[in-house]
Amino acid sequence: MADQEINGSAAAETTRDAPVFVPPTDIIETQSSLLMVLDVPGADPDSLDVTLDKRVLRIAARSASSHPEGYTLQHAEYRDGNYERSFVISEPVDAAKIEAVFKDGVLRLTLPKATPAPTAKIPVKAA
Amino acid sequence: MLAYQGNAGRWFDPLRQMRLMQHDMNRLMDSLRVPALPEFPLMNIWTGPDGAVITAEIPGVSPDDLEITVHQNTVALRGQRMAEPVGEGDILHRRERVAGAFARSLVLPFRVDGDKAAATFRNGLLRLDVPRPDADRPRKITVSRS
């Protein structure tokens, strides 16, 4: 909820008449990077969209239809729809080296932490 | 003198009133069921004249770890989903994905042919095709005018 309030995406609506799901996520911070694991079952790999705008990481995907031809739905526990979630990354990360791997319906993002700039020593001239 | 009848009559019978109240309360309480927790994996069931298609959302499980058994009209699915390993010194910020062993079994309204069942797994979605045996399929009967 807090993620949505910050970037204001809660007020925006989708043009497609499809529900928007918030994928469950695991976030693990290691010494060198931030690992995010998102469950996006049935997502179309082409529709996966991961963007980092300043500090806001946004993940969006659309699930491909799972409708089998010639069959009628008898019992439904899940629906096709869109996946959307955004996070505010508090750590400085190296945006150029972010890796995203999609496998078996799980999106795995590795955000390497930015190496802190070496402390600059400023010589003071005595005038 | 009127004969007393157990559960009928116009006489005010406190015992009977209590029994009725108990019955009403039981009925009220029975409808106050807590909805069942969403199970893992979530499944959709599709049926057609040739059989059924079961689709399930099982992200993050390798197809080798899935065990599917078909027996007469029962389809059972079991497997295990590993939790994301957290190493020494790592900080866990969020853990929302469910992990652990899961098992679900479905009873279909018809018999299915286990030998012809086929399963495919794509993008975390399992599709299980369970056709009906030829001998058990619904037959179309044409009506002829005599």
JSON list of C-alpha atoms in Angstrom, two decimals, chain A:
[
{"chain": "A", "resi": 1, "resn": "MET", "atom": "CA", "xyz": [0.00, 0.00, 0.00]},
{"chain": "A", "resi": 2, "resn": "ALA", "atom": "CA", "xyz": [2.73, 2.41, 0.96]},
{"chain": "A", "resi": 3, "resn": "ASP", "atom": "CA", "xyz": [4.50, 1.73, -2.33]},
{"chain": "A", "resi": 4, "resn": "GLN", "atom": "CA", "xyz": [1.47, 2.81, -4.28]},
{"chain": "A", "resi": 5, "resn": "GLU", "atom": "CA", "xyz": [0.86, 5.94, -2.29]},
{"chain": "A", "resi": 6, "resn": "ILE", "atom": "CA", "xyz": [4.28, 7.30, -2.97]},
{"chain": "A", "resi": 7, "resn": "ASN", "atom": "CA", "xyz": [4.26, 7.16, -6.74]},
{"chain": "A", "resi": 8, "resn": "GLY", "atom": "CA", "xyz": [0.57, 7.69, -7.07]},
{"chain": "A", "resi": 9, "resn": "SER", "atom": "CA", "xyz": [-0.15, 4.66, -9.23]},
{"chain": "A", "resi": 10, "resn": "ALA", "atom": "CA", "xyz": [-3.20, 3.75, -7.16]},
{"chain": "A", "resi": 11, "resn": "ALA", "atom": "CA", "xyz": [-5.23, 6.50, -8.77]},
{"chain": "A", "resi": 12, "resn": "ALA", "atom": "CA", "xyz": [-4.34, 5.53, -12.33]},
{"chain": "A", "resi": 13, "resn": "GLU", "atom": "CA", "xyz": [-6.54, 3.00, -14.06]},
{"chain": "A", "resi": 14, "resn": "THR", "atom": "CA", "xyz": [-5.77, 0.53, -16.75]},
{"chain": "A", "resi": 15, "resn": "THR", "atom": "CA", "xyz": [-7.22, 0.83, -20.22]},
{"chain": "A", "resi": 16, "resn": "ARG", "atom": "CA", "xyz": [-7.81, -2.90, -20.42]},
{"chain": "A", "resi": 17, "resn": "ASP", "atom": "CA", "xyz": [-10.60, -4.41, -18.45]},
{"chain": "A", "resi": 18, "resn": "ALA", "atom": "CA", "xyz": [-8.38, -6.75, -16.53]},
{"chain": "A", "resi": 19, "resn": "PRO", "atom": "CA", "xyz": [-7.66, -7.01, -12.83]},
{"chain": "A", "resi": 20, "resn": "VAL", "atom": "CA", "xyz": [-4.32, -5.82, -11.53]},
{"chain": "A", "resi": 21, "resn": "PHE", "atom": "CA", "xyz": [-2.53, -8.17, -9.18]},
{"chain": "A", "resi": 22, "resn": "VAL", "atom": "CA", "xyz": [0.25, -7.37, -6.79]},
{"chain": "A", "resi": 23, "resn": "PRO", "atom": "CA", "xyz": [2.78, -10.16, -7.13]},
{"chain": "A", "resi": 24, "resn": "PRO", "atom": "CA", "xyz": [4.08, -11.59, -3.85]},
{"chain": "A", "resi": 25, "resn": "THR", "atom": "CA", "xyz": [7.72, -10.69, -3.43]},
{"chain": "A", "resi": 26, "resn": "ASP", "atom": "CA", "xyz": [10.72, -11.81, -1.45]},
{"chain": "A", "resi": 27, "resn": "ILE", "atom": "CA", "xyz": [13.41, -9.22, -0.91]},
{"chain": "A", "resi": 28, "resn": "ILE", "atom": "CA", "xyz": [16.79, -10.23, 0.39]},
{"chain": "A", "resi": 29, "resn": "GLU", "atom": "CA", "xyz": [19.66, -7.87, 0.88]},
{"chain": "A", "resi": 30, "resn": "THR", "atom": "CA", "xyz": [23.12, -9.35, 0.66]},
{"chain": "A", "resi": 31, "resn": "GLN", "atom": "CA", "xyz": [26.45, -7.66, 1.19]},
{"chain": "A", "resi": 32, "resn": "SER", "atom": "CA", "xyz": [26.78, -6.64, -2.44]},
{"chain": "A", "resi": 33, "resn": "SER", "atom": "CA", "xyz": [23.28, -6.57, -3.87]},
{"chain": "A", "resi": 34, "resn": "LEU", "atom": "CA", "xyz": [19.56, -6.54, -3.40]},
{"chain": "A", "resi": 35, "resn": "LEU", "atom": "CA", "xyz": [17.71, -9.62, -4.61]},
{"chain": "A", "resi": 36, "resn": "MET", "atom": "CA", "xyz": [14.03, -9.41, -5.44]},
{"chain": "A", "resi": 37, "resn": "VAL", "atom": "CA", "xyz": [12.01, -12.48, -6.30]},
{"chain": "A", "resi": 38, "resn": "LEU", "atom": "CA", "xyz": [8.50, -11.98, -7.66]},
{"chain": "A", "resi": 39, "resn": "ASP", "atom": "CA", "xyz": [5.86, -14.57, -8.44]},
{"chain": "A", "resi": 40, "resn": "VAL", "atom": "CA", "xyz": [4.30, -13.71, -11.77]},
{"chain": "A", "resi": 41, "resn": "PRO", "atom": "CA", "xyz": [2.79, -17.00, -12.94]},
{"chain": "A", "resi": 42, "resn": "GLY", "atom": "CA", "xyz": [1.61, -17.08, -16.52]},
{"chain": "A", "resi": 43, "resn": "ALA", "atom": "CA", "xyz": [3.25, -13.78, -17.39]},
{"chain": "A", "resi": 44, "resn": "ASP", "atom": "CA", "xyz": [4.06, -13.28, -21.02]},
{"chain": "A", "resi": 45, "resn": "PRO", "atom": "CA", "xyz": [7.87, -12.80, -21.17]},
{"chain": "A", "resi": 46, "resn": "ASP", "atom": "CA", "xyz": [7.45, -10.15, -23.89]},
{"chain": "A", "resi": 47, "resn": "SER", "atom": "CA", "xyz": [5.14, -8.08, -21.73]},
{"chain": "A", "resi": 48, "resn": "LEU", "atom": "CA", "xyz": [7.53, -7.95, -18.77]},
{"chain": "A", "resi": 49, "resn": "ASP", "atom": "CA", "xyz": [8.51, -4.40, -18.07]},
{"chain": "A", "resi": 50, "resn": "VAL", "atom": "CA", "xyz": [10.97, -3.43, -15.37]},
{"chain": "A", "resi": 51, "resn": "THR", "atom": "CA", "xyz": [11.90, 0.21, -15.05]},
{"chain": "A", "resi": 52, "resn": "LEU", "atom": "CA", "xyz": [13.93, 2.12, -12.52]},
{"chain": "A", "resi": 53, "resn": "ASP", "atom": "CA", "xyz": [13.05, 5.77, -12.40]},
{"chain": "A", "resi": 54, "resn": "LYS", "atom": "CA", "xyz": [15.24, 7.54, -9.90]},
{"chain": "A", "resi": 55, "resn": "ARG", "atom": "CA", "xyz": [14.48, 5.47, -6.80]},
{"chain": "A", "resi": 56, "resn": "VAL", "atom": "CA", "xyz": [11.25, 3.84, -7.89]},
{"chain": "A", "resi": 57, "resn": "LEU", "atom": "CA", "xyz": [11.50, 0.37, -9.34]},
{"chain": "A", "resi": 58, "resn": "ARG", "atom": "CA", "xyz": [8.37, -0.58, -11.22]},
{"chain": "A", "resi": 59, "resn": "ILE", "atom": "CA", "xyz": [7.57, -4.09, -12.36]},
{"chain": "A", "resi": 60, "resn": "ALA", "atom": "CA", "xyz": [4.71, -4.70, -14.75]},
{"chain": "A", "resi": 61, "resn": "ALA", "atom": "CA", "xyz": [3.63, -7.76, -16.70]},
{"chain": "A", "resi": 62, "resn": "ARG", "atom": "CA", "xyz": [0.58, -9.12, -18.39]},
{"chain": "A", "resi": 63, "resn": "SER", "atom": "CA", "xyz": [-0.46, -12.71, -18.02]},
{"chain": "A", "resi": 64, "resn": "ALA", "atom": "CA", "xyz": [-1.08, -14.55, -21.23]},
{"chain": "A", "resi": 65, "resn": "SER", "atom": "CA", "xyz": [-4.48, -16.15, -21.62]},
{"chain": "A", "resi": 66, "resn": "SER", "atom": "CA", "xyz": [-4.65, -19.69, -20.39]},
{"chain": "A", "resi": 67, "resn": "HIS", "atom": "CA", "xyz": [-7.95, -20.46, -22.08]},
{"chain": "A", "resi": 68, "resn": "PRO", "atom": "CA", "xyz": [-7.80, -23.90, -23.71]},
{"chain": "A", "resi": 69, "resn": "GLU", "atom": "CA", "xyz": [-9.67, -24.12, -27.03]},
{"chain": "A", "resi": 70, "resn": "GLY", "atom": "CA", "xyz": [-12.96, -25.97, -26.99]},
{"chain": "A", "resi": 71, "resn": "TYR", "atom": "CA", "xyz": [-13.33, -26.17, -23.24]},
{"chain": "A", "resi": 72, "resn": "THR", "atom": "CA", "xyz": [-15.56, -24.30, -20.84]},
{"chain": "A", "resi": 73, "resn": "LEU", "atom": "CA", "xyz": [-14.48, -23.07, -17.44]},
{"chain": "A", "resi": 74, "resn": "GLN", "atom": "CA", "xyz": [-16.04, -25.05, -14.63]},
{"chain": "A", "resi": 75, "resn": "HIS", "atom": "CA", "xyz": [-14.16, -23.88, -11.60]},
{"chain": "A", "resi": 76, "resn": "ALA", "atom": "CA", "xyz": [-11.92, -20.84, -11.30]},
{"chain": "A", "resi": 77, "resn": "GLU", "atom": "CA", "xyz": [-9.50, -19.90, -8.61]},
{"chain": "A", "resi": 78, "resn": "TYR", "atom": "CA", "xyz": [-7.35, -17.49, -10.55]},
{"chain": "A", "resi": 79, "resn": "ARG", "atom": "CA", "xyz": [-7.86, -15.08, -13.39]},
{"chain": "A", "resi": 80, "resn": "ASP", "atom": "CA", "xyz": [-5.76, -13.62, -16.12]},
{"chain": "A", "resi": 81, "resn": "GLY", "atom": "CA", "xyz": [-4.76, -10.05, -15.56]},
{"chain": "A", "resi": 82, "resn": "ASN", "atom": "CA", "xyz": [-1.94, -7.63, -15.13]},
{"chain": "A", "resi": 83, "resn": "TYR", "atom": "CA", "xyz": [0.81, -7.71, -12.59]},
{"chain": "A", "resi": 84, "resn": "GLU", "atom": "CA", "xyz": [2.02, -4.46, -11.24]},
{"chain": "A", "resi": 85, "resn": "ARG", "atom": "CA", "xyz": [4.09, -3.44, -8.29]},
{"chain": "A", "resi": 86, "resn": "SER", "atom": "CA", "xyz": [6.55, -0.73, -7.50]},
{"chain": "A", "resi": 87, "resn": "PHE", "atom": "CA", "xyz": [9.12, -0.31, -4.81]},
{"chain": "A", "resi": 88, "resn": "VAL", "atom": "CA", "xyz": [11.12, 2.58, -3.53]},
{"chain": "A", "resi": 89, "resn": "ILE", "atom": "CA", "xyz": [14.72, 1.51, -3.37]},
{"chain": "A", "resi": 90, "resn": "SER", "atom": "CA", "xyz": [16.37, 3.14, -0.41]},
{"chain": "A", "resi": 91, "resn": "GLU", "atom": "CA", "xyz": [19.88, 1.91, -1.15]},
{"chain": "A", "resi": 92, "resn": "PRO", "atom": "CA", "xyz": [21.82, 3.49, -3.99]},
{"chain": "A", "resi": 93, "resn": "VAL", "atom": "CA", "xyz": [21.98, 0.84, -6.72]},
{"chain": "A", "resi": 94, "resn": "ASP", "atom": "CA", "xyz": [23.98, 0.56, -9.89]},
{"chain": "A", "resi": 95, "resn": "ALA", "atom": "CA", "xyz": [21.21, 0.96, -12.47]},
{"chain": "A", "resi": 96, "resn": "ALA", "atom": "CA", "xyz": [23.38, -0.16, -15.37]},
{"chain": "A", "resi": 97, "resn": "LYS", "atom": "CA", "xyz": [24.09, -3.55, -13.84]},
{"chain": "A", "resi": 98, "resn": "ILE", "atom": "CA", "xyz": [20.59, -4.63, -12.83]},
{"chain": "A", "resi": 99, "resn": "GLU", "atom": "CA", "xyz": [19.89, -8.17, -13.93]},
{"chain": "A", "resi": 100, "resn": "ALA", "atom": "CA", "xyz": [16.45, -9.60, -14.52]},
{"chain": "A", "resi": 101, "resn": "VAL", "atom": "CA", "xyz": [15.84, -13.29, -15.15]},
{"chain": "A", "resi": 102, "resn": "PHE", "atom": "CA", "xyz": [12.42, -14.77, -15.80]},
{"chain": "A", "resi": 103, "resn": "LYS", "atom": "CA", "xyz": [12.11, -18.49, -15.31]},
{"chain": "A", "resi": 104, "resn": "ASP", "atom": "CA", "xyz": [9.16, -20.77, -14.51]},
{"chain": "A", "resi": 105, "resn": "GLY", "atom": "CA", "xyz": [6.91, -17.85, -13.69]},
{"chain": "A", "resi": 106, "resn": "VAL", "atom": "CA", "xyz": [9.33, -16.25, -11.28]},
{"chain": "A", "resi": 107, "resn": "LEU", "atom": "CA", "xyz": [11.04, -12.96, -11.98]},
{"chain": "A", "resi": 108, "resn": "ARG", "atom": "CA", "xyz": [14.36, -12.59, -10.25]},
{"chain": "A", "resi": 109, "resn": "LEU", "atom": "CA", "xyz": [15.94, -9.18, -10.08]},
{"chain": "A", "resi": 110, "resn": "THR", "atom": "CA", "xyz": [19.45, -8.56, -8.86]},
{"chain": "A", "resi": 111, "resn": "LEU", "atom": "CA", "xyz": [20.24, -4.96, -8.08]},
{"chain": "A", "resi": 112, "resn": "PRO", "atom": "CA", "xyz": [23.93, -4.50, -7.32]},
{"chain": "A", "resi": 113, "resn": "LYS", "atom": "CA", "xyz": [24.62, -1.86, -4.73]},
{"chain": "A", "resi": 114, "resn": "ALA", "atom": "CA", "xyz": [26.45, 1.16, -6.03]},
{"chain": "A", "resi": 115, "resn": "THR", "atom": "CA", "xyz": [29.99, 1.31, -4.78]},
{"chain": "A", "resi": 116, "resn": "PRO", "atom": "CA", "xyz": [30.30, 4.42, -2.70]},
{"chain": "A", "resi": 117, "resn": "ALA", "atom": "CA", "xyz": [32.43, 7.10, -4.25]},
{"chain": "A", "resi": 118, "resn": "PRO", "atom": "CA", "xyz": [35.84, 7.28, -2.57]},
{"chain": "A", "resi": 119, "resn": "THR", "atom": "CA", "xyz": [36.07, 10.01, -0.05]},
{"chain": "A", "resi": 120, "resn": "ALA", "atom": "CA", "xyz": [37.45, 13.06, -1.72]},
{"chain": "A", "resi": 121, "resn": "LYS", "atom": "CA", "xyz": [39.95, 15.03, 0.22]},
{"chain": "A", "resi": 122, "resn": "ILE", "atom": "CA", "xyz": [39.82, 18.69, -0.46]},
{"chain": "A", "resi": 123, "resn": "PRO", "atom": "CA", "xyz": [42.97, 20.51, 0.21]},
{"chain": "A", "resi": 124, "resn": "VAL", "atom": "CA", "xyz": [42.47, 23.78, 1.93]},
{"chain": "A", "resi": 125, "resn": "LYS", "atom": "CA", "xyz": [44.69, 26.56, 0.79]},
{"chain": "A", "resi": 126, "resn": "ALA", "atom": "CA", "xyz": [45.64, 28.92, 3.43]},
{"chain": "A", "resi": 127, "resn": "ALA", "atom": "CA", "xyz": [45.54, 32.40, 2.07]}
]
